[in-house]
């Protein structure tokens, strides 16, 4: 891993994301790009005139203040000694994050999330969800502050359909970077039930011809896919949950029936998404 992009809106969640990114950078010797998007009202600034005298005093004031905040942000102790580059741009947050991640050819995007009510709510209905759904680059979503972020145990939750093989080698490469154990997980629910043999066969057929290194194979029964993923991750004390997203459908294919609004469990763990 050579580079990591961290979108920064100067919130507490952005600090949590930057801290996690710094821990990864220290392990992988990666460069961190800190990116802040200024979404100003139409007429305040013409992006094509960036840096020219035609920019309004209001826009320049916003720009000056953003750079001042960045200088303070970069003083956070966990960023000390790392290779950091920061950028302030006039752009809509979602579009700008996607464009900058591709421009800089980053290997990972790390984003904070204010989601509070479960795995899907953590990722859906925000700029974070839009990036997760559209990014060709893996996205790590951080919700809480983690003192020492590590990746030793990864839960890879999937339906293990053939189409999800597209990104599987990338997932294995990611896990090997951290020498992490992968816990392959298929959730059985009452509305989508399979026998243990059927589920085991599906997983084994999926991983055939891949070198997985250290892994476990798991079938877990629960009231929903979401609660099953969260509960299993808690049982094995996982560091992260890893799932595939499918572009236009986003995360919807993972969740059948109830989204889990009535589930008392909350997704406290970081979530990494790879696009199929």
JSON list of N, CA, C and O in Angstrom, two decimals, residues 41-63:
[
{"chain": "A", "resi": 41, "resn": "UNK", "atom": "N", "xyz": [-22.02, 28.13, -1.80]},
{"chain": "A", "resi": 41, "resn": "UNK", "atom": "CA", "xyz": [-23.23, 28.41, -2.60]},
{"chain": "A", "resi": 41, "resn": "UNK", "atom": "C", "xyz": [-22.89, 28.89, -4.00]},
{"chain": "A", "resi": 41, "resn": "UNK", "atom": "O", "xyz": [-21.87, 29.56, -4.21]},
{"chain": "A", "resi": 42, "resn": "UNK", "atom": "N", "xyz": [-23.75, 28.58, -4.95]},
{"chain": "A", "resi": 42, "resn": "UNK", "atom": "CA", "xyz": [-23.55, 29.03, -6.33]},
{"chain": "A", "resi": 42, "resn": "UNK", "atom": "C", "xyz": [-23.45, 30.55, -6.37]},
{"chain": "A", "resi": 42, "resn": "UNK", "atom": "O", "xyz": [-24.24, 31.26, -5.76]},
{"chain": "A", "resi": 43, "resn": "UNK", "atom": "N", "xyz": [-22.46, 31.06, -7.09]},
{"chain": "A", "resi": 43, "resn": "UNK", "atom": "CA", "xyz": [-22.28, 32.49, -7.20]},
{"chain": "A", "resi": 43, "resn": "UNK", "atom": "C", "xyz": [-21.21, 33.03, -6.27]},
{"chain": "A", "resi": 43, "resn": "UNK", "atom": "O", "xyz": [-20.66, 34.11, -6.51]},
{"chain": "A", "resi": 44, "resn": "UNK", "atom": "N", "xyz": [-20.90, 32.27, -5.21]},
{"chain": "A", "resi": 44, "resn": "UNK", "atom": "CA", "xyz": [-19.86, 32.71, -4.29]},
{"chain": "A", "resi": 44, "resn": "UNK", "atom": "C", "xyz": [-18.50, 32.57, -4.95]},
{"chain": "A", "resi": 44, "resn": "UNK", "atom": "O", "xyz": [-17.61, 33.38, -4.77]},
{"chain": "A", "resi": 45, "resn": "UNK", "atom": "N", "xyz": [-18.35, 31.48, -5.75]},
{"chain": "A", "resi": 45, "resn": "UNK", "atom": "CA", "xyz": [-17.08, 31.28, -6.43]},
{"chain": "A", "resi": 45, "resn": "UNK", "atom": "C", "xyz": [-17.31, 30.56, -7.75]},
{"chain": "A", "resi": 45, "resn": "UNK", "atom": "O", "xyz": [-18.20, 29.71, -7.87]},
{"chain": "A", "resi": 46, "resn": "UNK", "atom": "N", "xyz": [-16.54, 30.92, -8.71]},
{"chain": "A", "resi": 46, "resn": "UNK", "atom": "CA", "xyz": [-16.49, 30.20, -9.98]},
{"chain": "A", "resi": 46, "resn": "UNK", "atom": "C", "xyz": [-15.25, 29.32, -9.94]},
{"chain": "A", "resi": 46, "resn": "UNK", "atom": "O", "xyz": [-14.13, 29.83, -9.94]},
{"chain": "A", "resi": 47, "resn": "UNK", "atom": "N", "xyz": [-15.41, 27.97, -9.86]},
{"chain": "A", "resi": 47, "resn": "UNK", "atom": "CA", "xyz": [-14.25, 27.08, -9.76]},
{"chain": "A", "resi": 47, "resn": "UNK", "atom": "C", "xyz": [-13.20, 27.33, -10.84]},
{"chain": "A", "resi": 47, "resn": "UNK", "atom": "O", "xyz": [-12.01, 27.15, -10.61]},
{"chain": "A", "resi": 48, "resn": "UNK", "atom": "N", "xyz": [-13.64, 27.78, -12.01]},
{"chain": "A", "resi": 48, "resn": "UNK", "atom": "CA", "xyz": [-12.69, 28.01, -13.10]},
{"chain": "A", "resi": 48, "resn": "UNK", "atom": "C", "xyz": [-11.80, 29.21, -12.83]},
{"chain": "A", "resi": 48, "resn": "UNK", "atom": "O", "xyz": [-10.76, 29.39, -13.46]},
{"chain": "A", "resi": 49, "resn": "UNK", "atom": "N", "xyz": [-12.21, 30.05, -11.87]},
{"chain": "A", "resi": 49, "resn": "UNK", "atom": "CA", "xyz": [-11.43, 31.25, -11.58]},
{"chain": "A", "resi": 49, "resn": "UNK", "atom": "C", "xyz": [-10.66, 31.12, -10.28]},
{"chain": "A", "resi": 49, "resn": "UNK", "atom": "O", "xyz": [-10.23, 32.10, -9.70]},
{"chain": "A", "resi": 50, "resn": "UNK", "atom": "N", "xyz": [-10.51, 29.86, -9.83]},
{"chain": "A", "resi": 50, "resn": "UNK", "atom": "CA", "xyz": [-9.80, 29.60, -8.57]},
{"chain": "A", "resi": 50, "resn": "UNK", "atom": "C", "xyz": [-8.45, 30.30, -8.56]},
{"chain": "A", "resi": 50, "resn": "UNK", "atom": "O", "xyz": [-7.66, 30.16, -9.49]},
{"chain": "A", "resi": 51, "resn": "UNK", "atom": "N", "xyz": [-8.20, 31.09, -7.50]},
{"chain": "A", "resi": 51, "resn": "UNK", "atom": "CA", "xyz": [-6.91, 31.75, -7.35]},
{"chain": "A", "resi": 51, "resn": "UNK", "atom": "C", "xyz": [-6.81, 33.08, -8.08]},
{"chain": "A", "resi": 51, "resn": "UNK", "atom": "O", "xyz": [-5.78, 33.74, -8.00]},
{"chain": "A", "resi": 52, "resn": "UNK", "atom": "N", "xyz": [-7.86, 33.50, -8.77]},
{"chain": "A", "resi": 52, "resn": "UNK", "atom": "CA", "xyz": [-7.80, 34.75, -9.52]},
{"chain": "A", "resi": 52, "resn": "UNK", "atom": "C", "xyz": [-8.49, 35.86, -8.75]},
{"chain": "A", "resi": 52, "resn": "UNK", "atom": "O", "xyz": [-9.17, 35.63, -7.75]},
{"chain": "A", "resi": 53, "resn": "UNK", "atom": "N", "xyz": [-8.37, 37.06, -9.26]},
{"chain": "A", "resi": 53, "resn": "UNK", "atom": "CA", "xyz": [-8.95, 38.21, -8.57]},
{"chain": "A", "resi": 53, "resn": "UNK", "atom": "C", "xyz": [-10.47, 38.23, -8.64]},
{"chain": "A", "resi": 53, "resn": "UNK", "atom": "O", "xyz": [-11.12, 38.98, -7.93]},
{"chain": "A", "resi": 54, "resn": "UNK", "atom": "N", "xyz": [-11.04, 37.39, -9.51]},
{"chain": "A", "resi": 54, "resn": "UNK", "atom": "CA", "xyz": [-12.50, 37.37, -9.65]},
{"chain": "A", "resi": 54, "resn": "UNK", "atom": "C", "xyz": [-13.17, 36.58, -8.53]},
{"chain": "A", "resi": 54, "resn": "UNK", "atom": "O", "xyz": [-14.37, 36.62, -8.38]},
{"chain": "A", "resi": 55, "resn": "UNK", "atom": "N", "xyz": [-12.40, 35.85, -7.74]},
{"chain": "A", "resi": 55, "resn": "UNK", "atom": "CA", "xyz": [-12.96, 35.15, -6.59]},
{"chain": "A", "resi": 55, "resn": "UNK", "atom": "C", "xyz": [-13.45, 36.18, -5.58]},
{"chain": "A", "resi": 55, "resn": "UNK", "atom": "O", "xyz": [-12.78, 37.17, -5.30]},
{"chain": "A", "resi": 56, "resn": "UNK", "atom": "N", "xyz": [-14.62, 35.94, -5.01]},
{"chain": "A", "resi": 56, "resn": "UNK", "atom": "CA", "xyz": [-15.20, 36.89, -4.08]},
{"chain": "A", "resi": 56, "resn": "UNK", "atom": "C", "xyz": [-14.46, 36.88, -2.76]},
{"chain": "A", "resi": 56, "resn": "UNK", "atom": "O", "xyz": [-13.85, 35.86, -2.38]},
{"chain": "A", "resi": 57, "resn": "UNK", "atom": "N", "xyz": [-14.52, 37.98, -2.00]},
{"chain": "A", "resi": 57, "resn": "UNK", "atom": "CA", "xyz": [-13.89, 38.00, -0.68]},
{"chain": "A", "resi": 57, "resn": "UNK", "atom": "C", "xyz": [-14.43, 36.90, 0.23]},
{"chain": "A", "resi": 57, "resn": "UNK", "atom": "O", "xyz": [-13.69, 36.34, 1.03]},
{"chain": "A", "resi": 58, "resn": "UNK", "atom": "N", "xyz": [-15.71, 36.57, 0.08]},
{"chain": "A", "resi": 58, "resn": "UNK", "atom": "CA", "xyz": [-16.30, 35.52, 0.90]},
{"chain": "A", "resi": 58, "resn": "UNK", "atom": "C", "xyz": [-15.64, 34.18, 0.63]},
{"chain": "A", "resi": 58, "resn": "UNK", "atom": "O", "xyz": [-15.30, 33.43, 1.56]},
{"chain": "A", "resi": 59, "resn": "UNK", "atom": "N", "xyz": [-15.46, 33.88, -0.66]},
{"chain": "A", "resi": 59, "resn": "UNK", "atom": "CA", "xyz": [-14.82, 32.60, -1.02]},
{"chain": "A", "resi": 59, "resn": "UNK", "atom": "C", "xyz": [-13.39, 32.55, -0.50]},
{"chain": "A", "resi": 59, "resn": "UNK", "atom": "O", "xyz": [-12.93, 31.52, 0.02]},
{"chain": "A", "resi": 60, "resn": "UNK", "atom": "N", "xyz": [-12.67, 33.66, -0.64]},
{"chain": "A", "resi": 60, "resn": "UNK", "atom": "CA", "xyz": [-11.29, 33.69, -0.17]},
{"chain": "A", "resi": 60, "resn": "UNK", "atom": "C", "xyz": [-11.21, 33.56, 1.34]},
{"chain": "A", "resi": 60, "resn": "UNK", "atom": "O", "xyz": [-10.27, 32.96, 1.88]},
{"chain": "A", "resi": 61, "resn": "UNK", "atom": "N", "xyz": [-12.21, 34.09, 2.03]},
{"chain": "A", "resi": 61, "resn": "UNK", "atom": "CA", "xyz": [-12.25, 33.96, 3.48]},
{"chain": "A", "resi": 61, "resn": "UNK", "atom": "C", "xyz": [-12.46, 32.50, 3.88]},
{"chain": "A", "resi": 61, "resn": "UNK", "atom": "O", "xyz": [-11.79, 31.99, 4.79]},
{"chain": "A", "resi": 62, "resn": "UNK", "atom": "N", "xyz": [-13.37, 31.82, 3.19]},
{"chain": "A", "resi": 62, "resn": "UNK", "atom": "CA", "xyz": [-13.59, 30.39, 3.44]},
{"chain": "A", "resi": 62, "resn": "UNK", "atom": "C", "xyz": [-12.31, 29.60, 3.19]},
{"chain": "A", "resi": 62, "resn": "UNK", "atom": "O", "xyz": [-11.96, 28.70, 3.95]},
{"chain": "A", "resi": 63, "resn": "UNK", "atom": "N", "xyz": [-11.63, 29.94, 2.10]},
{"chain": "A", "resi": 63, "resn": "UNK", "atom": "CA", "xyz": [-10.41, 29.24, 1.74]},
{"chain": "A", "resi": 63, "resn": "UNK", "atom": "C", "xyz": [-9.33, 29.45, 2.80]},
{"chain": "A", "resi": 63, "resn": "UNK", "atom": "O", "xyz": [-8.64, 28.50, 3.22]}
]
